Tab-separated table of C-alpha atoms in Angstrom:
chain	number	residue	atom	x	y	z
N	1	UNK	CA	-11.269	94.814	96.411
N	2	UNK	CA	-15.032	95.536	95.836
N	3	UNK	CA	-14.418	98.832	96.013
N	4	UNK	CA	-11.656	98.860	93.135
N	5	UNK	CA	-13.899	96.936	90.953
N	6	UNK	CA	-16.632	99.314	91.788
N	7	UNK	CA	-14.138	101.957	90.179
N	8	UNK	CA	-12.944	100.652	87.321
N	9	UNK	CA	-16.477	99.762	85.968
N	10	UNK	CA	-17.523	103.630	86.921
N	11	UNK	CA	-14.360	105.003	85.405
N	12	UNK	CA	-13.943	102.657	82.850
N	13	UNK	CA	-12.899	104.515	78.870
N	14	UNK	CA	-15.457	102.108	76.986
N	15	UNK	CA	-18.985	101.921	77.714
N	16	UNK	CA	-20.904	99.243	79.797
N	17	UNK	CA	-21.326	95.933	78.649
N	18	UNK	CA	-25.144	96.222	78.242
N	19	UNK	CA	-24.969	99.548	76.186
N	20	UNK	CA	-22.193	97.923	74.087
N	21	UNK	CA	-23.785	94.562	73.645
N	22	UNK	CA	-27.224	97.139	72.264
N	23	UNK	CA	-24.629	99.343	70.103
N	24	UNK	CA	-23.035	95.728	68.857
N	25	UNK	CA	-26.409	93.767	67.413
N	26	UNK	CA	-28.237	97.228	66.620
N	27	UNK	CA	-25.324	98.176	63.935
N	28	UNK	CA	-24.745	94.746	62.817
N	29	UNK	CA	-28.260	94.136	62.509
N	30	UNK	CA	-28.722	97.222	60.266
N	31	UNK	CA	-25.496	96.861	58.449
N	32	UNK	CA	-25.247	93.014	57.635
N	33	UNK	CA	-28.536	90.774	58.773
N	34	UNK	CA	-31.155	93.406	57.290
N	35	UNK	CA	-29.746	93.301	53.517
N	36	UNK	CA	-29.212	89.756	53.864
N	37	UNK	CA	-32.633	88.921	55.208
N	38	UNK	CA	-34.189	90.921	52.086
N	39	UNK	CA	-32.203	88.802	49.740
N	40	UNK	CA	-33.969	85.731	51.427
N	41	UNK	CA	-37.316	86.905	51.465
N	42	UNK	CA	-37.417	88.205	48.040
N	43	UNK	CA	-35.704	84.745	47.254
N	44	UNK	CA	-38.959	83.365	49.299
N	45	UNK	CA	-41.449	84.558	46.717
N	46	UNK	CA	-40.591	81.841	44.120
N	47	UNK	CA	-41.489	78.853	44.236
N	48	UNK	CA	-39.085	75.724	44.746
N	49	UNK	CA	-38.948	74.651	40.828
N	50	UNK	CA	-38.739	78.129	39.857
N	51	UNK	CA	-35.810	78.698	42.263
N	52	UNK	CA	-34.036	75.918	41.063
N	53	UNK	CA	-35.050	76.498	37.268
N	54	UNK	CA	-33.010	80.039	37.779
N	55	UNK	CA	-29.837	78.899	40.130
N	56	UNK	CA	-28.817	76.070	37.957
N	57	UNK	CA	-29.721	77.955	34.299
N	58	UNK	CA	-27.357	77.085	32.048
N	59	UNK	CA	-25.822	80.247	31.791
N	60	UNK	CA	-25.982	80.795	35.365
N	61	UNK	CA	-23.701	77.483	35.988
N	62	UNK	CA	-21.399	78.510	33.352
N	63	UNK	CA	-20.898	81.539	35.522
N	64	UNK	CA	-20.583	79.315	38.604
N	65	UNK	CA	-17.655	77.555	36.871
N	66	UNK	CA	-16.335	80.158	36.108
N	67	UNK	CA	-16.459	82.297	39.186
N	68	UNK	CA	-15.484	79.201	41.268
N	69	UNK	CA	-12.556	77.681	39.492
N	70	UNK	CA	-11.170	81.000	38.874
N	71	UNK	CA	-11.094	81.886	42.069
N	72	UNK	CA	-9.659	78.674	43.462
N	73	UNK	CA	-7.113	79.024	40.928
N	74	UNK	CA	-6.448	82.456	41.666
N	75	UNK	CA	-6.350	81.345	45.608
N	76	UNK	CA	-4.028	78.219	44.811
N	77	UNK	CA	-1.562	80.328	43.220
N	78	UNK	CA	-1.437	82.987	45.608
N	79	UNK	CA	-0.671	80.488	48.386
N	80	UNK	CA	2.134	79.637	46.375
N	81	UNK	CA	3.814	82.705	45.678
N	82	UNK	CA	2.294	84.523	48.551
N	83	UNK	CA	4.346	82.111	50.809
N	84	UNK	CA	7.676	83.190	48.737
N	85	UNK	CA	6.790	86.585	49.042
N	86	UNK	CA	5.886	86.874	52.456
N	87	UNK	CA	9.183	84.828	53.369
N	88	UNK	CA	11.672	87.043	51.487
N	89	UNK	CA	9.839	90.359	53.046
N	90	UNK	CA	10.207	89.379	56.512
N	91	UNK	CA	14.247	87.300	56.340
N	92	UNK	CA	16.182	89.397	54.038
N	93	UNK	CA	17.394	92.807	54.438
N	94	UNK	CA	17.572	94.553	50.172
N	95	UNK	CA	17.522	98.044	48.737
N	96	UNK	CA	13.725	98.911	48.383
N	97	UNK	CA	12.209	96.584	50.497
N	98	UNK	CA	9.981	99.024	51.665
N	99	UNK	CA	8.548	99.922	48.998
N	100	UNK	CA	8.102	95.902	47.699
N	101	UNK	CA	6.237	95.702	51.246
N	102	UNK	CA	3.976	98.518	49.697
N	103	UNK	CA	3.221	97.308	46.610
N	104	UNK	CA	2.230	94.215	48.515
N	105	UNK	CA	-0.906	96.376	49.412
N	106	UNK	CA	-1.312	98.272	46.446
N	107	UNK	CA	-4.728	95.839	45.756
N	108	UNK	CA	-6.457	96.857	48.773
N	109	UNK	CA	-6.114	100.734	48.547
N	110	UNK	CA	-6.799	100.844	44.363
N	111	UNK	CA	-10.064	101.074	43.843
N	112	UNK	CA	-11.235	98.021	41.896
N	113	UNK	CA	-12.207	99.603	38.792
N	114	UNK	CA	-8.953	101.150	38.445
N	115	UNK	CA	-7.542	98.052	38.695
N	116	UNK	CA	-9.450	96.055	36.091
N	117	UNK	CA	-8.292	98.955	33.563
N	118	UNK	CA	-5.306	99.340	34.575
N	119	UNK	CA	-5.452	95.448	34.206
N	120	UNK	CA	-7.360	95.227	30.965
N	121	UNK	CA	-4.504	98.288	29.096
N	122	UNK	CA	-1.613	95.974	30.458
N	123	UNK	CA	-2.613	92.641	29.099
N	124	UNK	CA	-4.468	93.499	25.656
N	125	UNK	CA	-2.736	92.296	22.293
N	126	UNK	CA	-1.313	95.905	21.699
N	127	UNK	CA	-0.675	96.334	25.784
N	128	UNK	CA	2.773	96.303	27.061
N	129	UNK	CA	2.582	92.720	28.487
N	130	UNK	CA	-0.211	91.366	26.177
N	131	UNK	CA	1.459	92.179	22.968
N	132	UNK	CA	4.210	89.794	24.664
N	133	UNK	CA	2.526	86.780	25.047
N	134	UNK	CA	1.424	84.278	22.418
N	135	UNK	CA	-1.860	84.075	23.340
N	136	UNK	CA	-5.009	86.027	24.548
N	137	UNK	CA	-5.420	87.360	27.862
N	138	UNK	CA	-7.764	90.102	28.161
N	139	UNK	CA	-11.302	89.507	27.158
N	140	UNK	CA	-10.944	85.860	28.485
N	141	UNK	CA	-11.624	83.642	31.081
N	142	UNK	CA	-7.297	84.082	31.450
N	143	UNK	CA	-7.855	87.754	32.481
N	144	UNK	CA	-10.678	86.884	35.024
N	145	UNK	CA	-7.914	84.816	36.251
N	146	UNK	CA	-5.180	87.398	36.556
N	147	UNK	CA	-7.523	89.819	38.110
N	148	UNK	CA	-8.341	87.519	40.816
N	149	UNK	CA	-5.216	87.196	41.768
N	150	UNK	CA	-4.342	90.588	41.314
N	151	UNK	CA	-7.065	91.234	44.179
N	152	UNK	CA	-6.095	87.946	46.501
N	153	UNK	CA	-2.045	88.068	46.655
N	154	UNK	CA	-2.477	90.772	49.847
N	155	UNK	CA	-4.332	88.246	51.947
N	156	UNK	CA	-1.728	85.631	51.871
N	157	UNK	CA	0.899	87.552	52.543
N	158	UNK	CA	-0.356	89.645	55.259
N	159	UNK	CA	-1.531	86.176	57.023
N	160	UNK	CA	1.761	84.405	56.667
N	161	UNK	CA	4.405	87.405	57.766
N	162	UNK	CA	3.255	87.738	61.360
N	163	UNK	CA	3.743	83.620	61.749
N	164	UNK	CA	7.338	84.109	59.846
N	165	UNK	CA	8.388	87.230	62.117
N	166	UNK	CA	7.284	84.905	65.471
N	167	UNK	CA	8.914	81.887	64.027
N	168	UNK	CA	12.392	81.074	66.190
N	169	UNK	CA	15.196	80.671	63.783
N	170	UNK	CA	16.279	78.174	66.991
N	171	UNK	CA	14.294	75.791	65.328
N	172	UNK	CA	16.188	75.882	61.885
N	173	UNK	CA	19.482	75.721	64.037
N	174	UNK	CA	18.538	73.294	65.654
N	175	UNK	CA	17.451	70.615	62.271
N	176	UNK	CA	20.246	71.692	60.779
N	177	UNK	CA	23.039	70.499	64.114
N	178	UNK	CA	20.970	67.550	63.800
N	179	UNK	CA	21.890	67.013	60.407
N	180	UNK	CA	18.628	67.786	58.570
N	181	UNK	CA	19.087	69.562	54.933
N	182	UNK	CA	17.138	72.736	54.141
N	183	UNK	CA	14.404	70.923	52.537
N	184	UNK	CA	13.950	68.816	55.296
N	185	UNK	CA	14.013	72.018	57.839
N	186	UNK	CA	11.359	73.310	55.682
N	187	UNK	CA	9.003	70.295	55.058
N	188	UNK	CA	9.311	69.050	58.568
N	189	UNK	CA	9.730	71.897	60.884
N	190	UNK	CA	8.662	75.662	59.415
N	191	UNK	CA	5.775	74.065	57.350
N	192	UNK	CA	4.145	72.855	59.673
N	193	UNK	CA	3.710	75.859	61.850
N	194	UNK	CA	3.128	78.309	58.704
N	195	UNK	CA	0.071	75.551	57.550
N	196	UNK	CA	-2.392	77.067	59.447
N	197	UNK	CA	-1.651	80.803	58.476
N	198	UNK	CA	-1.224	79.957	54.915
N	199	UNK	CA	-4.507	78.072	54.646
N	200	UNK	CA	-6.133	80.533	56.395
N	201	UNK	CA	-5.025	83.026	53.755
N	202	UNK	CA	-5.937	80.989	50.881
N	203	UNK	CA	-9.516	80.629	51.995
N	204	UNK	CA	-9.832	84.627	52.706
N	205	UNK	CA	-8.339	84.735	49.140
N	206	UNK	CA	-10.768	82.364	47.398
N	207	UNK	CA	-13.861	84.347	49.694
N	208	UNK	CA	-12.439	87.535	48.510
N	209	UNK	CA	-12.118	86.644	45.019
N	210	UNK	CA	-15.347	84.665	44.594
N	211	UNK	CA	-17.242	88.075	45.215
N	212	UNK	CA	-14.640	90.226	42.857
N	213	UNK	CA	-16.905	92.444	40.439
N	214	UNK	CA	-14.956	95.819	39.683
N	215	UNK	CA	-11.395	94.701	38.733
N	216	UNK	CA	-13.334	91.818	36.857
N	217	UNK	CA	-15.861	92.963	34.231
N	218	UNK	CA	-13.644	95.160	32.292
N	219	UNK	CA	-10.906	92.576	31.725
N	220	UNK	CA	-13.035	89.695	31.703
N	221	UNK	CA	-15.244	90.525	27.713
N	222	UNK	CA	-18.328	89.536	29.997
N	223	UNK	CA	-19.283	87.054	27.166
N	224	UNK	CA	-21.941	84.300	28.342
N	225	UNK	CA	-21.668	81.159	28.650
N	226	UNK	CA	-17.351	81.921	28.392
N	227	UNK	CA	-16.432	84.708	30.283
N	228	UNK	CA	-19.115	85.830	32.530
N	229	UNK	CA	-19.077	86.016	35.971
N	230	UNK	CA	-21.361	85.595	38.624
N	231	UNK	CA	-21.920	89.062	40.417
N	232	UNK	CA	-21.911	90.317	36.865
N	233	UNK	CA	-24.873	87.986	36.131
N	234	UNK	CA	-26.584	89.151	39.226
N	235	UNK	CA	-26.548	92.928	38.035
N	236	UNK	CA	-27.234	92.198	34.646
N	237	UNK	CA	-31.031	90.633	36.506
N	238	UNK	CA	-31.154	93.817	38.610
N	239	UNK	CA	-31.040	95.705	35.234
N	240	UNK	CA	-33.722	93.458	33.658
N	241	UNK	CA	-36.248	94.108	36.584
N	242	UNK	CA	-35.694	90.275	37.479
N	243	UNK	CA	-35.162	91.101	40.934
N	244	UNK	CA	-35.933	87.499	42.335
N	245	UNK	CA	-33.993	85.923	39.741
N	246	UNK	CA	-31.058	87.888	41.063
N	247	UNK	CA	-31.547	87.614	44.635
N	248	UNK	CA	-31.783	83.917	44.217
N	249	UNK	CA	-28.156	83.753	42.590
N	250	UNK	CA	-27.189	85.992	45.155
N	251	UNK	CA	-28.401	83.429	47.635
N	252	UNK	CA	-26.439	80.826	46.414
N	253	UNK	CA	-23.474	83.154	46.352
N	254	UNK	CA	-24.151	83.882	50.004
N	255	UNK	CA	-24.596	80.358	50.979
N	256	UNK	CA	-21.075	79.523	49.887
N	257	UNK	CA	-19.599	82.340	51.611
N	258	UNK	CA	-20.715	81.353	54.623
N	259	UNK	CA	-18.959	78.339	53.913
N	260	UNK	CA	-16.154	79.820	53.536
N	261	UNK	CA	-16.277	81.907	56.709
N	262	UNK	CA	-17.017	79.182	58.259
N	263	UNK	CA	-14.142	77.345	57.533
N	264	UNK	CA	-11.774	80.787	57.748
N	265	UNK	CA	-13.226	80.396	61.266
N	266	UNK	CA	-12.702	76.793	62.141
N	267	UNK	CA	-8.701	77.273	60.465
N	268	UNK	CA	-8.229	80.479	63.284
N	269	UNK	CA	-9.144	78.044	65.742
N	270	UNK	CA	-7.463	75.482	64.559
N	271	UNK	CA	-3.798	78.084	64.349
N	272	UNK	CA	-4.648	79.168	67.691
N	273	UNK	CA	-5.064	76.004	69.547
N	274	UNK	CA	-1.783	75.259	67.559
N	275	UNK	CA	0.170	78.063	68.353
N	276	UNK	CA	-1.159	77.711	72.134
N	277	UNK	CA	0.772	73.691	71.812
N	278	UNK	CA	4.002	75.228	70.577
């Protein structure tokens, strides 16, 4: 038995744990704690009041508002319709379902500024679906709206399909010889399961979307005070030389996304240790 371990570890494909564990923190502390440690320290040069003075700006909260309650919006509504989406794909059989499966993706391999002009042609007053509506979309606090969820729909529905493909249709059968109606099936027995997946996707949604810049500033106007957002805000410092000011919005930005991973974390858990009871 010794012997066979001995083996394995000298034959083994992937390296040894040590030179892994050194390959693991070396990149990641290059790639992701470096930057982020700069934005802190040149964050440390101001002083507290001056700190606060420039996070809570009027202008810079009217970008927080913004940036925030678009993207939960954005989020919400994607949970919504991402759950629809993600059901039809994976229990009907229809001509060009493939290709809606595609499109489902389309977000993530567009680049972003393609997007917010593709976005931005679509939804202006003389664009094919803007000249449509009865009110204003692009240039508005609307079209930061629809470009968030442009970006967000993906994560939804790639969270919930795996769930719906593992779920036993036994389970339906089983309400339903019991005498439970489809709305009942739904709310009491598939709901349940799909809640952890589904709010799992709506928080990688609203983390996704709160740090949205390309698809963004061309459909947004990127008027202050209405229709700014917050990364936008950050570069227009950066441009200005203000390079504390914008690391210290950045900060704030960062601090919330941590949140939000965070709490993306504690909802995997939370599936798993649910999936592991079922």
């Amino acid at each position: 038995m010794l012997f066979s371990r001995t083996l394995l570890k000298r034959h083994s494909v992937l390296p040894g744990f040590d030179l892994a564990l050194g390959f693991t923190l070396l990149y990641l502390g290059l790639i992701v704690l470096v930057p982020l440690s700069a934005a802190f320290l040149k964050t440390a040069t101001l002083t507290w009041s001056a700190f606060w003075d420039t996070v809570t700006a009027e202008r810079v909260m009217a970008s927080y508002r913004l940036t925030f309650g678009a993207s939960l919006a954005a989020a919400l509504l994607n949970a919504a319709f991402g759950l629809v989406i993600a059901w039809v794909l994976v229990r009907y059989e229809f001509f060009g379902k493939r290709f809606v499966d595609a499109l489902v993706d389309l977000p993530f391999a567009l680049p972003t500024a393609v997007a917010g002009i593709a976005l931005t042609a679509l939804y202006s007053h003389n664009g094919w679906i803007g000249q449509m509506l009865p009110f204003k979309v692009s240039f508005t606090p609307l079209g930061v709206f629809v470009a968030l969820t442009f970006i967000g729909l993906p994560f939804v529905v790639r969270t919930l399909q795996p769930v719906l493909e593992d779920l036993s249709k036994e389970l339906e059968e089983a309400a339903a010889t019991l005498g439970a109606s489809r709305w009942q099936t739904f709310r009491h027995v598939i709901f349940p399961i799909l809640t952890p997946a589904l709010l799992t996707g709506f928080a990688l949604a609203f983390a996704r979307a709160l740090g949205e810049y390309g698809s963004v500033i061309f459909i947004a106007g990127n008027m202050p005070m209405v229709s700014e957002i917050t990364p936008l805000l950050i570069i227009t410092k950066l441009e200005q030389y203000d390079y504390a000011g914008a690391t210290a919005i950045a900060v704030v930005m960062l601090v919330a996304s941590f949140a939000m991973l965070l709490a993306i974390n504690a909802l995997q858990a939370w599936s798993r240790r649910r999936s592991g009871g079922h």
